[in-house]
XYZ file of N, CA and C in Angstrom:
507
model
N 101.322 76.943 96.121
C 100.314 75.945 95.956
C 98.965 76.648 95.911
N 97.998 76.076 95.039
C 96.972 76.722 95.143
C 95.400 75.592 95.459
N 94.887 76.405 96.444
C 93.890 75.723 96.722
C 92.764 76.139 96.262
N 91.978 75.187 94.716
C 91.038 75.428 94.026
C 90.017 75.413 94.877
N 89.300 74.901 96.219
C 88.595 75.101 96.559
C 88.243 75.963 97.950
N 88.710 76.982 97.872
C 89.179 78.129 98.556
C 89.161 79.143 97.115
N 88.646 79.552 96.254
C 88.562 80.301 95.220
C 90.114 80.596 94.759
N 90.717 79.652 94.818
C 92.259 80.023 93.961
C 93.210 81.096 94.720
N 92.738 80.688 96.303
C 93.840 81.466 97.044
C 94.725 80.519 96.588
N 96.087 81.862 97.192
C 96.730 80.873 97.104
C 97.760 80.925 98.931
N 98.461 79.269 98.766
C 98.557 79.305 100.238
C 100.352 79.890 100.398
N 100.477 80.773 101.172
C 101.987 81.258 101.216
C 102.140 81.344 102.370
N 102.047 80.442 102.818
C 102.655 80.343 104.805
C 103.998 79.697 104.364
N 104.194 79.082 103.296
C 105.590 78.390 102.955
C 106.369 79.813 102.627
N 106.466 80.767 102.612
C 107.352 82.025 101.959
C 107.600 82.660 102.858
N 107.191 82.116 104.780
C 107.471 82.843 105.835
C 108.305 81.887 106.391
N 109.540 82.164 107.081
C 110.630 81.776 108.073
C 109.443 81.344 109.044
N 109.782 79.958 109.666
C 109.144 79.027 110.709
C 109.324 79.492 112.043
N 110.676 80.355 112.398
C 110.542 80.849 113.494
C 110.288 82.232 113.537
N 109.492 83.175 114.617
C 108.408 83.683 114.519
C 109.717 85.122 115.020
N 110.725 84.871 115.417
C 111.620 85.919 115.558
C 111.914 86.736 114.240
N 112.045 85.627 113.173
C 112.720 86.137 111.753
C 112.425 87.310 111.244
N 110.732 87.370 111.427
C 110.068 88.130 111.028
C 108.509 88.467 111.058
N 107.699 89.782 110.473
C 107.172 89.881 111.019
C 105.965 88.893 110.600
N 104.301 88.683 111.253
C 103.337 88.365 110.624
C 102.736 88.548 109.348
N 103.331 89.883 109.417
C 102.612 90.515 107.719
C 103.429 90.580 106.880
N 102.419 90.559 105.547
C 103.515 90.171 104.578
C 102.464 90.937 103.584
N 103.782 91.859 103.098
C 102.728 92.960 101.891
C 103.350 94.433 102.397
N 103.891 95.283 101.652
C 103.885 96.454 101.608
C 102.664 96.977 102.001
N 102.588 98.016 102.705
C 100.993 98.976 102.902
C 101.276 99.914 101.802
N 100.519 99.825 101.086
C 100.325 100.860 100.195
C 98.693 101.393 99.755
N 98.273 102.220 99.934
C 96.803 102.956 100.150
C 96.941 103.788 99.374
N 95.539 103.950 98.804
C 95.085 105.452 98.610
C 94.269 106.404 98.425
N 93.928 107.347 98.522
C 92.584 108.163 99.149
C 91.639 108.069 98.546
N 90.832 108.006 98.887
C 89.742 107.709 97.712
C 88.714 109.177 97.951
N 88.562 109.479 96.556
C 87.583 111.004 96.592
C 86.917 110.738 95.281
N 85.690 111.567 95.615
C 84.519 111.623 94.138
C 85.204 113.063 93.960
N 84.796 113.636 92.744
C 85.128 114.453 91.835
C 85.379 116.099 92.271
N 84.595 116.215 93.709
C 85.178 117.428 94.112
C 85.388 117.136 96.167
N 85.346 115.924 96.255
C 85.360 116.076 97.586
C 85.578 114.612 98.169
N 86.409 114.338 99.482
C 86.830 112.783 99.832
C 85.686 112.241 99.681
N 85.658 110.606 99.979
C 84.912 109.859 100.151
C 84.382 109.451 101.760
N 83.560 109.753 102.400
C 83.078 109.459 103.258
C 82.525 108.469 103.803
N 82.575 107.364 104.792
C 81.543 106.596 105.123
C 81.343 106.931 106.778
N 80.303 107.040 107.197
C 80.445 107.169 108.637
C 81.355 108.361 109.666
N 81.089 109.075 108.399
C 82.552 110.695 108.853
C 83.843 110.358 109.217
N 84.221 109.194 108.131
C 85.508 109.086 107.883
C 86.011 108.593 106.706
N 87.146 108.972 106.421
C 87.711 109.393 104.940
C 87.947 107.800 104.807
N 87.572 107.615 103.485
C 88.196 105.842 103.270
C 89.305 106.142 102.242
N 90.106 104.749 102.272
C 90.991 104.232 101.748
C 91.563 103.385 100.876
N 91.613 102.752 99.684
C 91.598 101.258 99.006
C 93.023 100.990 99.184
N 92.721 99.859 99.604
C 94.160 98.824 99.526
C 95.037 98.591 98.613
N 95.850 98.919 97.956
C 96.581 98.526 96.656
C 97.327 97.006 96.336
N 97.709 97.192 97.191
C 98.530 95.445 97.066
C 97.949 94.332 98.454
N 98.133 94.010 97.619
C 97.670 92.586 98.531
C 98.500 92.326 99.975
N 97.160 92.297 101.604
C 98.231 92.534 102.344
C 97.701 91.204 103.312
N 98.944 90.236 103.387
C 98.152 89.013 104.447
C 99.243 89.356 105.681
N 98.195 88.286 106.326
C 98.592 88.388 108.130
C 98.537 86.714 108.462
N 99.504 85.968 109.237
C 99.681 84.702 109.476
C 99.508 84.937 110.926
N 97.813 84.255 111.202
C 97.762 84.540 113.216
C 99.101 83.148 113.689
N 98.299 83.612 114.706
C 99.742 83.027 115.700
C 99.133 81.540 116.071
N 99.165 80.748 115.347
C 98.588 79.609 116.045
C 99.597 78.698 116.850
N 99.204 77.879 117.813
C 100.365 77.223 118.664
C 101.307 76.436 118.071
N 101.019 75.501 116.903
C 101.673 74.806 116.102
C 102.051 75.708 114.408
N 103.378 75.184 113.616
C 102.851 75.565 112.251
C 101.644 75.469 111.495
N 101.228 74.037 111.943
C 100.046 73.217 111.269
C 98.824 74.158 111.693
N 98.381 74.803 113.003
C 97.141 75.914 113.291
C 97.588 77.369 112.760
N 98.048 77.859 112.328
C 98.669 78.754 111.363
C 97.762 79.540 110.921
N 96.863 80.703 110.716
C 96.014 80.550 109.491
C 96.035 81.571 108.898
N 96.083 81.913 107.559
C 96.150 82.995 106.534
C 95.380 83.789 106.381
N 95.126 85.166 106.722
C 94.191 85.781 106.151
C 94.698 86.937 105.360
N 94.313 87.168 103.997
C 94.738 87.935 102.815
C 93.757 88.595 102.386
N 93.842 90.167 102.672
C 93.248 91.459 101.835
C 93.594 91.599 100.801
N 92.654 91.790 99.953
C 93.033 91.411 98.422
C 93.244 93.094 98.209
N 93.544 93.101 97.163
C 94.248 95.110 96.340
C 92.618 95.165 95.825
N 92.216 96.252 96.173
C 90.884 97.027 96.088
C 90.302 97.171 97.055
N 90.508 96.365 97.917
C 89.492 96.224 99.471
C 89.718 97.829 99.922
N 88.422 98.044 100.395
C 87.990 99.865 101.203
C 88.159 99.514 102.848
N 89.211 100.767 103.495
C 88.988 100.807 104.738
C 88.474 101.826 105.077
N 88.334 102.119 106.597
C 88.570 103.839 107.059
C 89.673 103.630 108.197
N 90.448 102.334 107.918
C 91.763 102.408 108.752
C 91.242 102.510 110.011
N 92.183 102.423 111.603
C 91.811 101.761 112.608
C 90.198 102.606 112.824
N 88.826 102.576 112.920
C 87.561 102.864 113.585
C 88.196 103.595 115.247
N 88.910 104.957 115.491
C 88.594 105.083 116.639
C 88.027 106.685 116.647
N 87.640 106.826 117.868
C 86.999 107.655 117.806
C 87.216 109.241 117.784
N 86.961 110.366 117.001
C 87.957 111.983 116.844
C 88.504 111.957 117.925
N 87.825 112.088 118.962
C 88.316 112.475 120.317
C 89.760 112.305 120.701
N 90.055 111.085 119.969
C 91.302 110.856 120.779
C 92.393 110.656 119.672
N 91.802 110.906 118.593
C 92.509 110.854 117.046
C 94.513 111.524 117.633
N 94.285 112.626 118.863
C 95.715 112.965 119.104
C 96.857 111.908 119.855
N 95.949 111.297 120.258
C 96.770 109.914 121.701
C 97.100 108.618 120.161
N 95.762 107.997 119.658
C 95.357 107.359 118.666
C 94.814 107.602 117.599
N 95.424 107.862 116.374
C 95.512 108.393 114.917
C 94.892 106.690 114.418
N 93.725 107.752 113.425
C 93.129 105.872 112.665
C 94.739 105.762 111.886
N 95.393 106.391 111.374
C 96.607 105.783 110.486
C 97.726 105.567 111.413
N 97.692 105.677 112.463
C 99.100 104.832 113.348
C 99.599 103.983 113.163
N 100.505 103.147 114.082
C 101.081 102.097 113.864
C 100.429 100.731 113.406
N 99.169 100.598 114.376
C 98.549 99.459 114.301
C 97.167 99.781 112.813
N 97.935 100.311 111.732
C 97.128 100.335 110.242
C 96.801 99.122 109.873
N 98.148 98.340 110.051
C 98.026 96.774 109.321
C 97.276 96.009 110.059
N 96.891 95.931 111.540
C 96.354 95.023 112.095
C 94.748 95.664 111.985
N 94.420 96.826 111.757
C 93.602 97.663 111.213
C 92.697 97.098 110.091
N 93.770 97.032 109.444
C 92.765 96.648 107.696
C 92.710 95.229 107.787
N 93.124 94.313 108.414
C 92.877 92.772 108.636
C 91.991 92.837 109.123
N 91.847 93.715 110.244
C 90.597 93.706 111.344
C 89.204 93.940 110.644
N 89.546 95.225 109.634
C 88.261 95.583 109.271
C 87.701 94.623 107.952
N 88.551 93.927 107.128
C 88.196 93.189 106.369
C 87.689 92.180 107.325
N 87.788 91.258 108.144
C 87.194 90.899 109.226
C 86.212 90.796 109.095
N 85.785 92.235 109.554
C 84.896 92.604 110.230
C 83.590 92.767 108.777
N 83.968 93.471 107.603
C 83.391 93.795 106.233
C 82.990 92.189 105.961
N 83.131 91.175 105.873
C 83.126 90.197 105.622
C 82.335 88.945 106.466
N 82.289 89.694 107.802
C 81.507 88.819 108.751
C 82.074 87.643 109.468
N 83.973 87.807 109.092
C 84.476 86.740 108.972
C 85.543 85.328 108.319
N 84.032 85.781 107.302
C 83.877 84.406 105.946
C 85.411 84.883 105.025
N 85.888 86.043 105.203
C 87.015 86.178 104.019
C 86.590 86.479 102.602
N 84.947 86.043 102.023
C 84.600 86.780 101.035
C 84.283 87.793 100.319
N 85.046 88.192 99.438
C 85.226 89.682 99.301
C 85.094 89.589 97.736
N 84.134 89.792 96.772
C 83.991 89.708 95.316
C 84.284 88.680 94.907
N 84.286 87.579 95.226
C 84.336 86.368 94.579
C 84.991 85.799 94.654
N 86.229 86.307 96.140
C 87.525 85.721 96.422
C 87.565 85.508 97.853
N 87.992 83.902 97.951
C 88.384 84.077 99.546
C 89.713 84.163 100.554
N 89.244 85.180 101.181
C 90.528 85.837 101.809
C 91.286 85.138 103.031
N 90.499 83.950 103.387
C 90.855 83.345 104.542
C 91.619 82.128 104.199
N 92.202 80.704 104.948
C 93.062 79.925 104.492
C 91.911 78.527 105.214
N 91.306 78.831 106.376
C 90.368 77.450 107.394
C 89.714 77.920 106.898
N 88.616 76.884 107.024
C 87.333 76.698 106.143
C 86.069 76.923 107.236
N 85.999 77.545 108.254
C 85.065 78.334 108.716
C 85.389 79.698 108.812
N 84.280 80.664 109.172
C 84.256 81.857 109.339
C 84.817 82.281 110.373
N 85.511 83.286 111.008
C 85.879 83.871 112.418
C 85.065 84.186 112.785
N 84.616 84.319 114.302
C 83.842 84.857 114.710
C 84.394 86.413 114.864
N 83.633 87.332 115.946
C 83.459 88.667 116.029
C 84.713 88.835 117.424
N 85.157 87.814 118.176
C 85.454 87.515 119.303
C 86.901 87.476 118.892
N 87.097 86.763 117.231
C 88.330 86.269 117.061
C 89.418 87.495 116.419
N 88.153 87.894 115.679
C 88.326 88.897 114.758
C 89.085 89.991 115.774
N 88.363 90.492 116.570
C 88.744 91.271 117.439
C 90.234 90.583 118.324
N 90.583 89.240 118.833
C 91.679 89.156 119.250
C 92.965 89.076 118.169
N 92.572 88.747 116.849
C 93.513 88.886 115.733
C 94.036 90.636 115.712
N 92.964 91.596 115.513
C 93.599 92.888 115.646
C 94.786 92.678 117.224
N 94.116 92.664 117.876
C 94.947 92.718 119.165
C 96.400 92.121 118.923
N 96.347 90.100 118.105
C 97.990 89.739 118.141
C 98.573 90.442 117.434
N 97.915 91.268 115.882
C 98.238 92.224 114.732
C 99.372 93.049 115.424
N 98.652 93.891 116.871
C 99.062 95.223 117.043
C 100.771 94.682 118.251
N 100.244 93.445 118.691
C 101.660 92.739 119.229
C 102.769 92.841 118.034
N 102.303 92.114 116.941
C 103.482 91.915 116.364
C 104.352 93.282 115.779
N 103.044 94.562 115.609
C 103.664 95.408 114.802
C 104.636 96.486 116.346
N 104.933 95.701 117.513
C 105.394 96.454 118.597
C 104.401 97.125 119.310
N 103.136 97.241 118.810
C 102.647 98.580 119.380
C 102.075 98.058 121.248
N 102.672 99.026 122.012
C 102.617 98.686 123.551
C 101.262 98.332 123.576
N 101.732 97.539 125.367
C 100.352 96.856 125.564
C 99.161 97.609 125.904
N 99.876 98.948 126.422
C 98.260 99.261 126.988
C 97.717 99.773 125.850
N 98.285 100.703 125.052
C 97.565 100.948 123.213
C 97.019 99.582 122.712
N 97.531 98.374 122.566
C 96.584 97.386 122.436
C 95.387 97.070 123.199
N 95.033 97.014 124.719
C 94.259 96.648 125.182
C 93.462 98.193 125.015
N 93.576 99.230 124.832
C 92.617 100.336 124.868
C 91.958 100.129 123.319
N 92.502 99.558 122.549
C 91.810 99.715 121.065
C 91.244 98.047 120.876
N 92.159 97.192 121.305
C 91.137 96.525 121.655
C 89.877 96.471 122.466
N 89.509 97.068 123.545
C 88.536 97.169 124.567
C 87.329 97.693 123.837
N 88.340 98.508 122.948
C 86.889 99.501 122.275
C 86.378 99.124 121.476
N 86.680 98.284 120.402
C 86.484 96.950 119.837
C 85.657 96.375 120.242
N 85.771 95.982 121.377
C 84.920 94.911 121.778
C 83.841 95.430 122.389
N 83.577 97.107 123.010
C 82.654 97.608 123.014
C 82.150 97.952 122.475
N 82.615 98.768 121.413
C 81.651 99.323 119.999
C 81.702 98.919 119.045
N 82.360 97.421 118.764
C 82.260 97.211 117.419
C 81.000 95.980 117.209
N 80.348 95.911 117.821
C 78.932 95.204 117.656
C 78.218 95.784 116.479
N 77.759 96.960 116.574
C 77.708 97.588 115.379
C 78.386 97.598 113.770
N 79.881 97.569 113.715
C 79.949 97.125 112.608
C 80.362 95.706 112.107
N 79.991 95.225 113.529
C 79.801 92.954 112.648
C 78.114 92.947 112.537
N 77.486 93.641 112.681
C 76.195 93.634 112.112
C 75.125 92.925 113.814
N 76.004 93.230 114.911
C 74.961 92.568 115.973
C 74.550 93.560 117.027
């Protein structure tokens, strides 16, 4: 089904099994790839970015089917994959497990929210996330993809400490 006023997303919570055992939140192959100018990676912030290739959505966990809500990275979107910091790049690798809850997060976060990304919207509710939500969506992300709790609450924490800076506050 497509919802013309939502820029022609389209809605695919119907193409996921209702019970939440079946399978996982995400839906989309990860497929990336490096992005470099002509003799050297691409940098933002002294870290190598990434473009998204295929289209990758995430269905949060809402209490009912009906609170459900879609959010879809469209194929082109730029990451630098999870934001943590060198230091600990050996414990927590930006490309670890929690990649996928990663690039939801940071489109998120690139977006302010709103899901608009070139003329397309990536979200399924018709307000913006906040910075609060954004940040607990990475967190259910990194539940669903297994990754233990205390690796969630440490990358979440940091999140919520240093990522003021990149929601723009």
């Amino acid at each position: 089904m497509t919802n013309p006023t939502r820029g022609g997303q389209h809605d695919m919570r119907g193409d996921w099994p209702k019970d939440e055992t079946d399978m996982s939140r995400f839906k989309g192959k990860l497929v990336l790839v490096f992005l470099e100018g002509k003799d050297r990676p691409t940098i933002r912030g002294g870290r190598a970015l990434w473009g998204v290739q295929r289209e990758l959505s995430y269905r949060t966990g809402g209490a009912t089917a009906d609170a459900e809500e879609l959010i879809t990275v469209p194929a082109g979107f730029v990451t630098d994959l999870a934001s943590i910091p060198r230091a600990v790049w050996s414990f927590y690798p930006p490309d670890g497990p929690w990649a996928k809850a990663a690039i939801i997060h940071d489109f998120l976060y690139f977006t302010k929210g709103s899901g608009e990304w070139h003329g397309r919207i990536g979200i399924s509710r018709g307000r913006a996330y906040s910075r609060s939500e954004a940040d607990a969506i990475l967190k259910e992300g990194m539940a669903d993809r297994d990754i233990g709790k205390w690796e969630q609450f440490v990358i979440w924490a940091s999140v919520r400490l240093g990522g003021g800076r990149g929601w723009g506050t």
